């Protein structure tokens, strides 16, 4: 197969490119590099089955030749980024998804949308099955991402119903691992980088809010299986092991540096209080479930950030503060 991955220089996009290449497929990787990083695909420079195109998918997408699949992963994905880039976030989820679907239709290619657990917002149902419609504030600071992805799901479904495009939708839950940007701003990278630098871990709120963290190799395997399945409806891919943010801080302190403390900051507006995927569908339809424990996954992620630290590439990560939100 020859497939296009948008957001291919990003964290998940680059791992997916590796997954398709390792099975012998050809990959066209596209990215506008606003949050992507060419270093994530530097190891593919001499790979004849990989081609990189720098392009903003909110503009018409022109790819020469046959395409069998389009995986739409382009988007800022960290709350810090989408607060910084609200309009680009809305545009890539709406115009970018429309362009990527139009390309799939023109090429007769299967389309896979990278959606998110954020479509459930601050959920009133726990854990979250795919049948839950969510609790999203459209005009809150996170609305730019949540609503863009909800629109993207609606547009993907419309292309399936109206144009008969062969579509897949994955709802991705908090994923972590090597190639996350040290300055990404999300909790796993923030805590690890802060601990490595000997700084206090910035816990937002009292740390009682929960997340369920999925290691990147598990996430990519689930997405790969979904792409190759016949399932047109959304499927949650995430690890149902749930931790509070406070527990995560303790785990990272113990792994990296027991001497670093915790700095408490205000809980950001609309920060979901709980999140945990119901993965019954993925288990049943794809025979998939996560294999990597949080302890094991954190160890490899810490090793990755240590290697960046040895190259002098770590600085204090960005934090989300109410002041920063009010200023916008
Ligand atoms: N969080 C935190 N400190 C940080 C970054 C995030 O306490 O430095 C919290 C955040 O408030 C949220 C959870 O960690 O409750 C996960 O945040 P993240 O930005 O990683 O992803 P989200 O699931 O909110 O999109």
Short mmCIF file of C-alpha atoms and ligand atoms in Angstrom, two decimals:
data_model
loop_
_atom_site.label_atom_id
_atom_site.label_comp_id
_atom_site.label_asym_id
_atom_site.label_seq_id
_atom_site.Cartn_x
_atom_site.Cartn_y
_atom_site.Cartn_z
CA UNK A 1 0.00 0.00 0.00
CA UNK A 2 0.98 3.62 -0.45
CA UNK A 3 -0.37 5.78 2.34
CA UNK A 4 -0.35 9.44 3.32
CA UNK A 5 0.12 10.41 6.97
CA UNK A 6 -0.65 14.02 7.83
CA UNK A 7 1.23 15.19 10.89
CA UNK A 8 3.98 12.68 10.07
CA UNK A 9 6.69 14.66 11.86
CA UNK A 10 4.69 14.61 15.08
CA UNK A 11 4.84 12.18 17.96
CA UNK A 12 2.15 9.72 16.84
CA UNK A 13 2.47 10.40 13.10
CA UNK A 14 6.15 9.49 13.08
CA UNK A 15 5.61 6.26 15.02
CA UNK A 16 2.79 5.33 12.63
CA UNK A 17 5.06 5.97 9.65
CA UNK A 18 7.54 3.51 11.18
CA UNK A 19 4.77 0.94 11.68
CA UNK A 20 3.60 1.06 8.06
CA UNK A 21 7.17 1.05 6.71
CA UNK A 22 8.11 -1.94 8.84
CA UNK A 23 5.32 -3.90 7.14
CA UNK A 24 6.70 -3.05 3.70
CA UNK A 25 4.32 -0.22 2.75
CA UNK A 26 5.21 3.13 1.17
CA UNK A 27 4.58 6.27 3.21
CA UNK A 28 4.18 9.88 2.18
CA UNK A 29 4.61 11.99 5.31
CA UNK A 30 3.13 15.49 5.38
CA UNK A 31 3.60 18.15 8.04
CA UNK A 32 3.74 21.95 8.27
CA UNK A 33 6.11 21.64 11.24
CA UNK A 34 4.27 24.04 13.56
CA UNK A 35 4.29 21.45 16.30
CA UNK A 36 5.99 18.61 14.40
CA UNK A 37 9.74 18.08 14.48
CA UNK A 38 11.87 16.81 11.58
CA UNK A 39 14.09 14.99 14.09
CA UNK A 40 11.25 12.51 14.60
CA UNK A 41 11.64 11.34 10.99
CA UNK A 42 15.38 12.01 10.55
CA UNK A 43 16.05 8.24 10.74
CA UNK A 44 13.93 7.83 7.56
CA UNK A 45 16.08 10.16 5.44
CA UNK A 46 17.60 7.24 3.50
CA UNK A 47 14.45 5.12 3.38
CA UNK A 48 13.40 4.85 -0.30
CA UNK A 49 9.80 3.96 0.66
CA UNK A 50 9.40 7.20 2.65
CA UNK A 51 8.89 10.66 1.22
CA UNK A 52 8.39 13.89 3.19
CA UNK A 53 6.30 16.81 1.97
CA UNK A 54 6.18 20.07 3.94
CA UNK A 55 2.63 21.31 3.55
CA UNK A 56 -0.19 22.87 5.58
CA UNK A 57 -3.22 20.58 5.10
CA UNK A 58 -5.64 23.47 5.62
CA UNK A 59 -4.64 24.31 2.03
CA UNK A 60 -5.63 22.04 -0.90
CA UNK A 61 -3.62 18.79 -0.70
CA UNK A 62 -2.05 17.61 -3.91
CA UNK A 63 -0.34 14.19 -3.85
CA UNK A 64 0.79 12.69 -7.13
CA UNK A 65 0.23 9.00 -7.83
CA UNK A 66 -1.81 6.26 -6.23
CA UNK A 67 -2.84 6.35 -2.57
CA UNK A 68 -4.49 3.48 -0.72
CA UNK A 69 -4.82 5.15 2.65
CA UNK A 70 -4.91 8.59 4.26
CA UNK A 71 -4.31 8.85 8.02
CA UNK A 72 -5.15 12.33 9.26
CA UNK A 73 -2.99 13.02 12.31
CA UNK A 74 -2.12 16.69 11.74
CA UNK A 75 -3.16 18.91 14.67
CA UNK A 76 -1.75 20.65 17.70
CA UNK A 77 -2.65 18.21 20.48
CA UNK A 78 -1.42 19.67 23.76
CA UNK A 79 -3.64 22.14 25.66
CA UNK A 80 -0.64 24.51 25.78
CA UNK A 81 -0.42 24.39 21.98
CA UNK A 82 -4.07 24.78 21.23
CA UNK A 83 -4.30 27.76 23.56
CA UNK A 84 -1.39 29.25 21.63
CA UNK A 85 -2.76 28.24 18.21
CA UNK A 86 -6.55 28.29 18.59
CA UNK A 87 -7.40 29.23 15.02
CA UNK A 88 -4.90 26.83 13.41
CA UNK A 89 -6.33 24.09 15.66
CA UNK A 90 -9.88 24.80 14.48
CA UNK A 91 -8.72 25.03 10.86
CA UNK A 92 -6.77 21.78 10.78
CA UNK A 93 -9.66 19.87 12.35
CA UNK A 94 -12.21 21.38 9.95
CA UNK A 95 -10.59 22.52 6.67
CA UNK A 96 -7.71 20.06 7.04
CA UNK A 97 -10.08 17.14 7.59
CA UNK A 98 -12.21 18.25 4.64
CA UNK A 99 -9.14 18.41 2.37
CA UNK A 100 -7.85 15.04 3.56
CA UNK A 101 -11.29 13.47 2.98
CA UNK A 102 -11.51 15.07 -0.47
CA UNK A 103 -8.14 13.56 -1.31
CA UNK A 104 -9.29 10.13 -0.07
CA UNK A 105 -12.40 10.37 -2.24
CA UNK A 106 -10.39 11.40 -5.30
CA UNK A 107 -7.87 8.57 -4.82
CA UNK A 108 -10.31 5.89 -3.66
CA UNK A 109 -8.23 5.64 -0.49
CA UNK A 110 -9.31 4.45 2.95
CA UNK A 111 -9.42 7.36 5.44
CA UNK A 112 -8.57 7.19 9.14
CA UNK A 113 -9.31 10.13 11.42
CA UNK A 114 -7.24 10.71 14.54
CA UNK A 115 -9.96 11.74 16.95
CA UNK A 116 -9.67 12.05 20.69
CA UNK A 117 -11.05 11.33 24.13
CA UNK A 118 -11.59 15.11 24.25
CA UNK A 119 -14.81 14.57 22.27
CA UNK A 120 -16.17 13.35 25.65
CA UNK A 121 -15.17 16.70 27.25
CA UNK A 122 -15.46 16.70 31.06
CA UNK A 123 -17.34 13.40 31.05
CA UNK A 124 -20.46 12.68 33.05
CA UNK A 125 -20.21 8.96 32.23
CA UNK A 126 -17.24 6.99 33.54
CA UNK A 127 -15.49 5.09 32.00
CA UNK A 128 -16.32 6.43 28.55
CA UNK A 129 -17.82 4.07 25.94
CA UNK A 130 -17.98 5.18 22.29
CA UNK A 131 -21.76 5.56 22.63
CA UNK A 132 -21.34 8.51 25.05
CA UNK A 133 -21.96 11.88 23.35
CA UNK A 134 -19.82 13.92 25.69
CA UNK A 135 -19.94 17.10 27.78
CA UNK A 136 -18.01 19.80 25.92
CA UNK A 137 -17.99 23.56 26.48
CA UNK A 138 -17.85 24.95 22.93
CA UNK A 139 -16.57 28.39 24.00
CA UNK A 140 -14.10 27.33 26.70
CA UNK A 141 -10.35 27.39 26.04
CA UNK A 142 -10.31 23.67 25.17
CA UNK A 143 -13.32 24.06 22.85
CA UNK A 144 -11.07 24.85 19.89
CA UNK A 145 -9.65 21.34 19.97
CA UNK A 146 -12.71 19.45 21.19
CA UNK A 147 -15.10 21.03 18.73
CA UNK A 148 -12.66 20.76 15.83
CA UNK A 149 -12.37 17.03 16.47
CA UNK A 150 -16.14 16.65 16.90
CA UNK A 151 -16.64 18.46 13.59
CA UNK A 152 -13.96 16.21 12.06
CA UNK A 153 -15.88 13.12 13.19
CA UNK A 154 -19.11 14.54 11.74
CA UNK A 155 -17.39 15.37 8.44
CA UNK A 156 -15.77 11.93 8.27
CA UNK A 157 -19.16 10.29 8.86
CA UNK A 158 -20.77 12.52 6.20
CA UNK A 159 -18.11 11.50 3.65
CA UNK A 160 -18.80 7.87 4.46
CA UNK A 161 -22.58 8.23 4.20
CA UNK A 162 -22.76 10.64 1.27
CA UNK A 163 -19.67 9.75 -0.80
CA UNK A 164 -19.12 6.17 0.33
CA UNK A 165 -15.53 6.85 1.48
CA UNK A 166 -14.19 3.91 3.48
CA UNK A 167 -13.58 5.59 6.86
CA UNK A 168 -12.18 4.73 10.29
CA UNK A 169 -12.21 6.89 13.43
CA UNK A 170 -9.92 6.31 16.37
CA UNK A 171 -10.51 8.11 19.67
CA UNK A 172 -7.07 8.40 21.20
CA UNK A 173 -6.62 8.64 24.98
CA UNK A 174 -3.58 10.29 26.63
CA UNK A 175 -0.59 8.71 24.90
CA UNK A 176 3.05 9.10 25.94
CA UNK A 177 6.47 7.80 25.01
CA UNK A 178 9.68 8.62 23.15
CA UNK A 179 9.48 11.52 20.64
CA UNK A 180 7.12 13.59 22.76
CA UNK A 181 8.48 17.10 22.68
CA UNK A 182 10.12 18.10 25.98
CA UNK A 183 8.25 21.41 25.62
CA UNK A 184 4.93 19.77 24.72
CA UNK A 185 3.30 20.92 27.97
CA UNK A 186 1.37 17.74 28.72
CA UNK A 187 1.60 16.06 32.06
CA UNK A 188 3.90 13.08 31.40
CA UNK A 189 6.58 15.07 29.56
CA UNK A 190 6.27 18.01 31.97
CA UNK A 191 6.75 15.88 35.08
CA UNK A 192 9.65 13.87 33.63
CA UNK A 193 11.48 16.94 32.31
CA UNK A 194 10.89 18.82 35.58
CA UNK A 195 12.18 15.87 37.63
CA UNK A 196 15.27 15.51 35.42
CA UNK A 197 16.01 19.22 35.83
CA UNK A 198 15.48 18.97 39.60
CA UNK A 199 12.49 21.31 39.54
CA UNK A 200 9.19 20.89 41.38
CA UNK A 201 6.50 18.97 39.48
CA UNK A 202 3.69 21.36 38.52
CA UNK A 203 0.48 19.67 39.66
CA UNK A 204 -2.63 21.54 38.53
CA UNK A 205 -5.45 21.67 41.07
CA UNK A 206 -5.12 19.22 43.96
CA UNK A 207 -3.99 16.41 41.66
CA UNK A 208 -7.14 14.34 42.22
CA UNK A 209 -8.20 14.52 38.54
CA UNK A 210 -7.55 11.26 36.70
CA UNK A 211 -6.18 10.18 33.34
CA UNK A 212 -5.43 6.78 31.80
CA UNK A 213 -2.06 6.72 30.07
CA UNK A 214 -1.31 4.59 27.01
CA UNK A 215 2.23 3.81 25.88
CA UNK A 216 2.89 4.76 22.27
CA UNK A 217 3.64 1.25 20.96
CA UNK A 218 0.25 0.05 22.25
CA UNK A 219 -1.55 3.06 20.78
CA UNK A 220 0.09 2.60 17.37
CA UNK A 221 -0.71 -1.11 17.29
CA UNK A 222 -4.38 -0.36 18.04
CA UNK A 223 -4.55 2.29 15.32
CA UNK A 224 -2.84 -0.02 12.83
CA UNK A 225 -5.34 -2.78 13.57
CA UNK A 226 -8.27 -0.38 13.28
CA UNK A 227 -7.00 0.87 9.92
CA UNK A 228 -6.82 -2.72 8.66
CA UNK A 229 -10.24 -3.65 10.08
CA UNK A 230 -13.69 -3.15 8.59
CA UNK A 231 -14.99 -1.02 11.48
CA UNK A 232 -16.48 2.29 10.31
CA UNK A 233 -17.63 3.50 13.75
CA UNK A 234 -15.39 5.29 16.30
CA UNK A 235 -13.20 3.04 18.43
CA UNK A 236 -11.49 4.07 21.69
CA UNK A 237 -7.82 3.16 21.77
CA UNK A 238 -6.32 3.80 25.19
CA UNK A 239 -5.11 2.09 28.34
CA UNK A 240 -7.90 1.73 30.92
CA UNK A 241 -5.49 1.79 33.90
CA UNK A 242 -6.53 4.99 35.61
CA UNK A 243 -4.27 7.17 37.79
CA UNK A 244 -4.74 10.51 39.47
CA UNK A 245 -2.31 13.24 38.48
CA UNK A 246 -1.03 13.14 42.07
CA UNK A 247 -0.26 9.41 41.73
CA UNK A 248 1.55 10.05 38.44
CA UNK A 249 3.68 12.71 40.14
CA UNK A 250 4.62 10.21 42.86
CA UNK A 251 5.54 7.53 40.30
CA UNK A 252 7.77 9.95 38.39
CA UNK A 253 9.39 11.28 41.56
CA UNK A 254 10.22 7.69 42.56
CA UNK A 255 11.59 6.83 39.10
CA UNK A 256 13.61 9.96 38.41
CA UNK A 257 14.34 11.96 41.52
CA UNK A 258 12.70 11.42 44.94
CA UNK A 259 14.10 14.77 46.11
CA UNK A 260 12.03 16.96 43.80
CA UNK A 261 8.90 18.42 45.33
CA UNK A 262 5.51 19.38 43.96
CA UNK A 263 4.36 22.90 43.05
CA UNK A 264 0.58 23.29 43.05
CA UNK A 265 -0.94 25.53 40.35
CA UNK A 266 -4.61 26.33 39.67
CA UNK A 267 -6.65 23.76 37.77
CA UNK A 268 -7.14 25.02 34.18
CA UNK A 269 -10.67 25.90 33.02
CA UNK A 270 -12.73 22.88 31.91
CA UNK A 271 -9.94 20.41 32.77
CA UNK A 272 -11.72 17.02 32.71
CA UNK A 273 -11.99 15.60 36.24
CA UNK A 274 -11.84 11.98 35.14
CA UNK A 275 -10.94 10.05 32.00
CA UNK A 276 -10.77 6.34 31.31
CA UNK A 277 -11.61 4.48 28.11
CA UNK A 278 -14.06 1.64 27.89
CA UNK A 279 -12.13 -0.55 25.44
CA UNK A 280 -14.68 -3.32 25.01
CA UNK A 281 -15.06 -2.46 21.31
CA UNK A 282 -11.32 -2.51 20.61
CA UNK A 283 -10.99 -5.82 22.47
CA UNK A 284 -13.91 -7.40 20.64
CA UNK A 285 -13.47 -5.98 17.15
CA UNK A 286 -9.68 -5.74 16.90
CA UNK A 287 -8.49 -8.31 19.44
CA UNK A 288 -6.44 -5.44 20.84
CA UNK A 289 -5.52 -4.48 24.37
CA UNK A 290 -2.58 -2.58 25.82
CA UNK A 291 0.46 -4.61 26.84
CA UNK A 292 2.83 -2.04 28.36
CA UNK A 293 2.41 -1.12 32.02
CA UNK A 294 2.76 2.49 33.14
CA UNK A 295 5.95 1.65 35.04
CA UNK A 296 7.59 0.06 31.98
CA UNK A 297 6.40 2.80 29.62
CA UNK A 298 7.58 5.56 31.93
CA UNK A 299 11.02 3.94 32.17
CA UNK A 300 11.54 4.08 28.39
CA UNK A 301 10.15 7.59 28.24
CA UNK A 302 12.51 8.73 31.00
CA UNK A 303 15.41 7.13 29.09
CA UNK A 304 14.42 9.12 26.00
CA UNK A 305 14.30 12.43 27.87
CA UNK A 306 17.60 11.62 29.59
CA UNK A 307 19.20 11.23 26.15
CA UNK A 308 17.87 14.68 25.22
CA UNK A 309 19.22 16.05 28.48
CA UNK A 310 22.67 14.67 27.65
CA UNK A 311 22.51 16.68 24.41
CA UNK A 312 21.62 19.80 26.40
CA UNK A 313 18.11 19.88 24.90
CA UNK A 314 16.04 20.16 28.07
CA UNK A 315 14.67 23.40 29.48
CA UNK A 316 11.79 24.01 31.88
CA UNK A 317 8.57 23.05 30.07
CA UNK A 318 5.61 25.41 29.59
CA UNK A 319 2.84 25.35 32.16
CA UNK A 320 -0.80 26.24 31.72
CA UNK A 321 -1.80 28.99 34.13
CA UNK A 322 -5.11 30.77 34.60
CA UNK A 323 -3.21 34.02 34.01
CA UNK A 324 -2.09 32.81 30.60
CA UNK A 325 -5.69 31.90 29.76
CA UNK A 326 -7.09 35.20 31.04
CA UNK A 327 -4.59 37.09 28.93
CA UNK A 328 -6.10 35.64 25.78
N1 LIG B 1 -1.35 18.57 34.37
C1 LIG B 1 -0.66 18.90 35.52
N2 LIG B 1 0.57 19.49 35.39
C2 LIG B 1 1.14 19.74 34.18
C3 LIG B 1 0.44 19.39 33.02
C4 LIG B 1 -0.82 18.81 33.14
O1 LIG B 1 -1.13 18.68 36.65
O2 LIG B 1 2.26 20.29 34.17
C5 LIG B 1 -2.67 17.90 34.51
C6 LIG B 1 -3.81 18.57 33.77
O3 LIG B 1 -4.46 19.53 34.56
C7 LIG B 1 -4.72 17.40 33.47
C8 LIG B 1 -3.77 16.20 33.37
O4 LIG B 1 -2.56 16.61 33.97
O5 LIG B 1 -5.61 17.18 34.52
C9 LIG B 1 -3.49 15.80 31.93
O6 LIG B 1 -3.12 16.95 31.23
P1 LIG B 1 -2.48 16.89 29.78
O7 LIG B 1 -2.23 18.32 29.37
O8 LIG B 1 -1.37 15.95 29.75
O9 LIG B 1 -3.61 16.26 28.88
P2 LIG B 1 -5.19 16.40 28.81
O10 LIG B 1 -5.69 15.06 29.16
O11 LIG B 1 -5.68 17.42 29.80
O12 LIG B 1 -5.46 16.81 27.43
#
